[in-house]
């Protein structure tokens, strides 16, 4: 007996955003990445198949991070001491994008200078063909100081600059507009705050097809259900026609998962928690997949095995076999 599957017909569409520029577009990338374009909730292919699959960025640092798990440092080996080697290793591990996170201080404890940051970014660009995201240290003054110099030195590459928040978005948006880049707009886990930041960015004249929306989230077991709900409501608003929420979403499950106790600690924990490495990779993988099911277009990960597992899952979810009509 045939069963009629009820289908939603949404009036709105998520904008498409293309990251990176090839030589034909004035850049040096060997490939670009396009995200967005969804006309329905994730993976309901029987309604409308999304034109672009979710993609994975691997996070690298400008120097060896002292606060990362030894599991991650061991996994990347000597590459964590050299951002160029790390970027090459990330590309070999299957990354669609590279996210370069800048540190507040250099290895000598001095503030990271704009000149050093520009050199690192240009070295990474010269040694990988993947599109690049560059995030500042997370302090407004330092972010502005570094990102303006980087934007000017890499004009036309269509890099994603981050993190644009309510306290520093003006400087980052202005330099992104002047130099042909994109921005990552981050807000706390709240639909109205995310929309408000997008409105402020749009009011400055920034085309919304050069903006990614980062609604923030928590890791599995640490508030992920709240983040899932916020992302789901943002996507529903976009599909209902709210132009200020029709932006592809970027989230950072790697950062969130690897700061949990389950991923950081291997002593004094119950035996039932199992193998430390397997547990940590599971935490990152499950956090990422939950957020992809909520509508994430870009997930930023840290461990290569998590990347492999998430890519396999995305391929399965995007497979034609799941299309019912």
Short mmCIF file of C-alpha atoms in Angstrom, two decimals:
data_model
loop_
_atom_site.label_atom_id
_atom_site.label_comp_id
_atom_site.label_asym_id
_atom_site.label_seq_id
_atom_site.Cartn_x
_atom_site.Cartn_y
_atom_site.Cartn_z
CA UNK A 1 0.00 0.00 0.00
CA UNK A 2 1.57 3.32 -1.05
CA UNK A 3 2.11 5.86 1.67
CA UNK A 4 1.88 9.56 0.92
CA UNK A 5 4.70 11.36 2.69
CA UNK A 6 3.65 14.86 3.76
CA UNK A 7 5.90 17.55 2.29
CA UNK A 8 6.53 21.13 3.40
CA UNK A 9 6.77 23.85 0.77
CA UNK A 10 8.82 26.68 2.27
CA UNK A 11 8.77 30.15 0.68
CA UNK A 12 12.34 31.07 1.68
CA UNK A 13 15.81 29.93 0.60
CA UNK A 14 19.18 30.07 2.37
CA UNK A 15 21.64 32.31 0.50
CA UNK A 16 24.61 30.72 -1.23
CA UNK A 17 28.06 31.88 -0.15
CA UNK A 18 31.29 31.12 -2.01
CA UNK A 19 34.58 31.13 -0.10
CA UNK A 20 37.92 31.61 -1.82
CA UNK A 21 38.86 33.02 -5.20
CA UNK A 22 40.68 31.28 -8.04
CA UNK A 23 42.97 33.06 -10.49
CA UNK A 24 39.98 33.76 -12.72
CA UNK A 25 38.41 35.72 -9.88
CA UNK A 26 41.55 37.54 -8.80
CA UNK A 27 42.76 35.10 -6.15
CA UNK A 28 45.22 32.22 -5.88
CA UNK A 29 43.02 29.33 -4.67
CA UNK A 30 42.94 26.13 -6.71
CA UNK A 31 39.35 25.54 -5.62
CA UNK A 32 36.48 27.35 -3.97
CA UNK A 33 33.77 26.16 -1.59
CA UNK A 34 30.10 27.08 -1.96
CA UNK A 35 27.64 26.51 0.88
CA UNK A 36 23.96 27.27 1.44
CA UNK A 37 21.11 27.23 -1.04
CA UNK A 38 18.84 24.99 1.05
CA UNK A 39 15.09 25.21 0.45
CA UNK A 40 14.04 22.92 3.31
CA UNK A 41 15.21 21.39 6.58
CA UNK A 42 18.38 19.26 6.44
CA UNK A 43 18.46 16.06 4.38
CA UNK A 44 14.73 15.89 3.57
CA UNK A 45 15.61 15.09 -0.03
CA UNK A 46 12.09 13.94 -0.83
CA UNK A 47 11.07 17.62 -0.56
CA UNK A 48 14.06 19.27 -2.24
CA UNK A 49 17.66 18.13 -2.37
CA UNK A 50 20.15 20.72 -1.12
CA UNK A 51 22.43 21.99 -3.91
CA UNK A 52 25.50 22.06 -1.64
CA UNK A 53 26.60 19.55 0.96
CA UNK A 54 27.85 20.53 4.43
CA UNK A 55 31.63 20.97 4.43
CA UNK A 56 34.44 20.55 6.95
CA UNK A 57 37.14 23.01 7.97
CA UNK A 58 40.14 21.83 9.98
CA UNK A 59 41.44 24.25 12.58
CA UNK A 60 45.17 24.95 12.69
CA UNK A 61 47.10 27.46 14.82
CA UNK A 62 49.89 29.92 14.05
CA UNK A 63 52.13 28.06 16.50
CA UNK A 64 52.02 25.04 18.81
CA UNK A 65 48.97 25.44 21.07
CA UNK A 66 49.71 24.88 24.75
CA UNK A 67 46.08 24.37 25.71
CA UNK A 68 45.22 21.58 23.26
CA UNK A 69 44.82 17.95 24.31
CA UNK A 70 47.94 15.82 23.96
CA UNK A 71 45.81 13.49 21.86
CA UNK A 72 45.49 16.21 19.22
CA UNK A 73 49.15 17.21 19.43
CA UNK A 74 50.22 13.59 19.04
CA UNK A 75 47.86 13.11 16.10
CA UNK A 76 49.33 16.01 14.11
CA UNK A 77 52.93 15.38 15.26
CA UNK A 78 55.63 17.86 14.31
CA UNK A 79 53.21 19.71 12.02
CA UNK A 80 51.76 21.61 15.00
CA UNK A 81 55.05 23.52 15.21
CA UNK A 82 54.80 24.77 11.64
CA UNK A 83 51.52 26.23 10.31
CA UNK A 84 52.47 25.55 6.70
CA UNK A 85 53.07 21.85 7.40
CA UNK A 86 49.91 21.74 9.50
CA UNK A 87 47.87 23.22 6.65
CA UNK A 88 49.30 20.65 4.22
CA UNK A 89 48.50 17.84 6.66
CA UNK A 90 44.96 19.15 7.09
CA UNK A 91 44.48 19.25 3.33
CA UNK A 92 45.77 15.66 3.09
CA UNK A 93 43.35 14.65 5.87
CA UNK A 94 40.40 15.71 3.74
CA UNK A 95 39.66 19.27 4.79
CA UNK A 96 37.46 21.33 2.49
CA UNK A 97 38.69 24.52 4.15
CA UNK A 98 41.49 25.59 6.48
CA UNK A 99 40.68 27.67 9.56
CA UNK A 100 43.81 29.44 10.81
CA UNK A 101 43.34 30.62 14.41
CA UNK A 102 45.79 33.32 15.49
CA UNK A 103 47.20 33.35 19.02
CA UNK A 104 47.19 36.38 21.29
CA UNK A 105 50.93 35.98 21.96
CA UNK A 106 53.85 34.47 20.12
CA UNK A 107 56.04 31.68 21.52
CA UNK A 108 58.12 34.25 23.45
CA UNK A 109 55.09 35.64 25.21
CA UNK A 110 54.99 38.86 23.21
CA UNK A 111 51.78 40.05 21.54
CA UNK A 112 51.40 38.64 18.03
CA UNK A 113 52.35 41.43 15.65
CA UNK A 114 50.43 42.28 12.48
CA UNK A 115 53.60 41.66 10.46
CA UNK A 116 54.01 38.14 11.87
CA UNK A 117 50.32 37.35 11.36
CA UNK A 118 50.42 38.54 7.75
CA UNK A 119 53.51 36.43 7.06
CA UNK A 120 51.85 33.33 8.51
CA UNK A 121 48.69 33.83 6.48
CA UNK A 122 50.60 34.45 3.25
CA UNK A 123 52.81 31.39 3.86
CA UNK A 124 49.73 29.21 4.38
CA UNK A 125 48.07 30.63 1.26
CA UNK A 126 51.20 29.87 -0.74
CA UNK A 127 51.30 26.25 0.35
CA UNK A 128 47.69 25.11 0.15
CA UNK A 129 45.10 25.66 -2.55
CA UNK A 130 42.16 25.42 -0.17
CA UNK A 131 40.03 28.44 0.76
CA UNK A 132 41.04 29.99 4.08
CA UNK A 133 39.28 31.26 7.19
CA UNK A 134 41.35 33.46 9.52
CA UNK A 135 40.14 33.98 13.08
CA UNK A 136 41.73 36.44 15.49
CA UNK A 137 42.64 35.62 19.11
CA UNK A 138 39.14 36.50 20.32
CA UNK A 139 39.88 39.87 21.93
CA UNK A 140 38.35 42.81 20.10
CA UNK A 141 41.38 45.11 20.03
CA UNK A 142 43.81 42.35 19.04
CA UNK A 143 41.40 40.96 16.45
CA UNK A 144 41.01 44.37 14.81
CA UNK A 145 44.75 45.05 14.90
CA UNK A 146 45.63 41.76 13.19
CA UNK A 147 42.70 41.27 10.84
CA UNK A 148 42.93 44.70 9.20
CA UNK A 149 46.55 44.08 8.24
CA UNK A 150 45.75 40.58 6.97
CA UNK A 151 42.76 41.77 4.95
CA UNK A 152 44.83 44.44 3.23
CA UNK A 153 47.72 42.05 2.48
CA UNK A 154 45.45 39.40 0.95
CA UNK A 155 43.03 41.57 -1.00
CA UNK A 156 40.83 39.60 -3.38
CA UNK A 157 41.41 36.14 -1.87
CA UNK A 158 37.86 36.01 -0.45
CA UNK A 159 39.09 34.89 2.97
CA UNK A 160 36.56 34.56 5.80
CA UNK A 161 37.56 36.98 8.57
CA UNK A 162 36.41 36.30 12.10
CA UNK A 163 35.19 36.71 14.60
CA UNK A 164 32.81 39.64 14.00
CA UNK A 165 30.78 40.22 17.16
CA UNK A 166 28.63 43.07 18.43
CA UNK A 167 31.63 44.78 20.07
CA UNK A 168 33.99 44.77 17.09
CA UNK A 169 32.03 44.12 13.92
CA UNK A 170 32.42 47.61 12.46
CA UNK A 171 36.18 47.41 11.92
CA UNK A 172 36.11 43.85 10.59
CA UNK A 173 33.18 44.52 8.25
CA UNK A 174 34.80 47.70 6.92
CA UNK A 175 38.09 46.00 6.09
CA UNK A 176 36.32 42.97 4.59
CA UNK A 177 34.26 45.23 2.33
CA UNK A 178 37.31 47.25 1.27
CA UNK A 179 39.39 44.19 0.43
CA UNK A 180 36.89 41.74 -1.06
CA UNK A 181 36.69 39.30 1.85
CA UNK A 182 33.89 37.57 3.78
CA UNK A 183 33.09 37.61 7.49
CA UNK A 184 31.97 35.19 10.16
CA UNK A 185 29.30 36.84 12.36
CA UNK A 186 29.15 35.27 15.82
CA UNK A 187 26.43 35.85 18.40
CA UNK A 188 25.39 34.11 21.64
CA UNK A 189 22.93 31.21 21.39
CA UNK A 190 19.89 33.37 20.70
CA UNK A 191 17.83 33.77 17.53
CA UNK A 192 17.12 37.47 18.05
CA UNK A 193 20.76 38.36 18.82
CA UNK A 194 21.93 36.52 15.70
CA UNK A 195 19.39 38.34 13.58
CA UNK A 196 20.26 41.70 15.15
CA UNK A 197 23.96 41.31 14.33
CA UNK A 198 23.12 40.38 10.75
CA UNK A 199 20.96 43.51 10.45
CA UNK A 200 23.78 45.71 11.78
CA UNK A 201 26.23 44.16 9.31
CA UNK A 202 23.79 44.59 6.43
CA UNK A 203 23.19 48.23 7.41
CA UNK A 204 26.92 48.90 6.88
CA UNK A 205 26.48 47.86 3.24
CA UNK A 206 28.07 44.42 3.47
CA UNK A 207 26.45 42.09 0.89
CA UNK A 208 24.83 39.22 2.77
CA UNK A 209 26.21 36.72 0.28
CA UNK A 210 29.58 37.42 1.92
CA UNK A 211 28.46 36.68 5.47
CA UNK A 212 28.42 33.42 7.43
CA UNK A 213 26.34 33.17 10.61
CA UNK A 214 27.87 31.56 13.72
CA UNK A 215 25.12 31.16 16.34
CA UNK A 216 27.51 29.49 18.82
CA UNK A 217 26.79 26.13 20.39
CA UNK A 218 27.84 23.77 23.14
CA UNK A 219 29.33 20.31 22.97
CA UNK A 220 27.48 17.05 23.39
CA UNK A 221 26.28 16.99 27.01
CA UNK A 222 27.15 20.65 27.56
CA UNK A 223 24.15 22.56 26.26
CA UNK A 224 24.05 21.19 22.76
CA UNK A 225 20.28 20.85 22.90
CA UNK A 226 19.99 24.61 23.44
CA UNK A 227 22.33 25.29 20.52
CA UNK A 228 20.45 22.79 18.36
CA UNK A 229 17.16 24.54 19.14
CA UNK A 230 18.56 27.99 18.30
CA UNK A 231 19.98 26.75 14.99
CA UNK A 232 16.77 24.94 14.11
CA UNK A 233 14.70 28.06 14.78
CA UNK A 234 17.10 30.20 12.73
CA UNK A 235 16.76 27.80 9.80
CA UNK A 236 12.97 27.70 10.11
CA UNK A 237 12.87 31.52 10.12
CA UNK A 238 15.06 31.56 7.00
CA UNK A 239 12.78 29.12 5.20
CA UNK A 240 9.76 31.16 6.24
CA UNK A 241 11.26 34.11 4.36
CA UNK A 242 13.13 36.14 7.02
CA UNK A 243 15.97 37.64 4.92
CA UNK A 244 18.13 38.43 7.96
CA UNK A 245 18.40 34.78 8.94
CA UNK A 246 18.96 33.37 5.44
CA UNK A 247 22.71 32.95 5.91
CA UNK A 248 24.69 29.68 5.91
CA UNK A 249 25.72 28.61 9.42
CA UNK A 250 29.27 27.90 10.63
CA UNK A 251 29.86 26.22 14.01
CA UNK A 252 32.96 24.99 15.87
CA UNK A 253 32.27 21.52 17.34
CA UNK A 254 36.00 20.78 17.50
CA UNK A 255 36.65 23.68 19.86
CA UNK A 256 33.61 22.80 21.95
CA UNK A 257 34.15 19.03 22.14
CA UNK A 258 37.87 19.10 22.96
CA UNK A 259 37.38 21.30 26.04
CA UNK A 260 34.97 18.87 27.71
CA UNK A 261 36.11 16.71 30.61
CA UNK A 262 35.31 13.59 28.60
CA UNK A 263 37.85 14.61 25.93
CA UNK A 264 40.50 16.23 28.16
CA UNK A 265 40.84 13.81 31.06
CA UNK A 266 42.07 10.21 31.21
CA UNK A 267 42.64 9.80 34.95
CA UNK A 268 40.10 9.53 37.73
CA UNK A 269 37.27 8.71 35.36
CA UNK A 270 34.99 5.63 35.44
CA UNK A 271 36.18 2.57 33.53
CA UNK A 272 32.90 2.64 31.70
CA UNK A 273 34.03 5.77 29.86
CA UNK A 274 36.24 3.52 27.77
CA UNK A 275 39.33 4.28 25.71
CA UNK A 276 40.34 7.94 25.95
CA UNK A 277 41.15 8.51 22.28
CA UNK A 278 38.09 6.71 20.99
CA UNK A 279 35.89 8.54 23.50
CA UNK A 280 37.30 11.93 22.49
CA UNK A 281 36.87 11.31 18.77
CA UNK A 282 33.33 10.08 19.40
CA UNK A 283 32.60 13.28 21.34
CA UNK A 284 33.80 15.49 18.48
CA UNK A 285 32.10 13.39 15.80
CA UNK A 286 28.73 13.20 17.54
CA UNK A 287 28.78 16.92 18.38
CA UNK A 288 29.49 17.73 14.72
CA UNK A 289 26.83 15.39 13.35
CA UNK A 290 24.19 16.73 15.74
CA UNK A 291 24.89 20.28 14.55
CA UNK A 292 24.86 19.23 10.89
CA UNK A 293 21.42 17.73 11.47
CA UNK A 294 20.40 21.12 12.94
CA UNK A 295 21.42 22.87 9.74
CA UNK A 296 25.15 23.64 9.99
CA UNK A 297 26.75 24.28 6.59
CA UNK A 298 30.35 24.40 7.87
CA UNK A 299 31.74 22.51 10.87
CA UNK A 300 35.25 23.24 12.16
CA UNK A 301 37.00 20.12 13.50
CA UNK A 302 40.37 19.32 15.05
CA UNK A 303 41.09 15.58 14.75
CA UNK A 304 41.67 13.91 11.38
CA UNK A 305 39.75 10.75 12.35
CA UNK A 306 36.72 12.87 13.25
CA UNK A 307 36.99 14.49 9.82
CA UNK A 308 36.99 11.07 8.15
CA UNK A 309 33.95 9.86 10.08
CA UNK A 310 31.94 13.06 9.59
CA UNK A 311 32.70 13.12 5.86
CA UNK A 312 31.52 9.53 5.55
CA UNK A 313 28.30 10.37 7.38
CA UNK A 314 27.67 13.43 5.20
CA UNK A 315 28.19 11.36 2.07
CA UNK A 316 25.65 8.82 3.34
CA UNK A 317 23.12 11.52 4.20
CA UNK A 318 23.51 13.19 0.81
CA UNK A 319 23.28 9.91 -1.11
CA UNK A 320 20.66 9.57 -3.81
CA UNK A 321 19.34 6.44 -2.09
CA UNK A 322 17.78 8.70 0.50
CA UNK A 323 15.79 10.56 -2.14
CA UNK A 324 12.22 9.30 -2.04
CA UNK A 325 10.89 11.35 -4.93
#
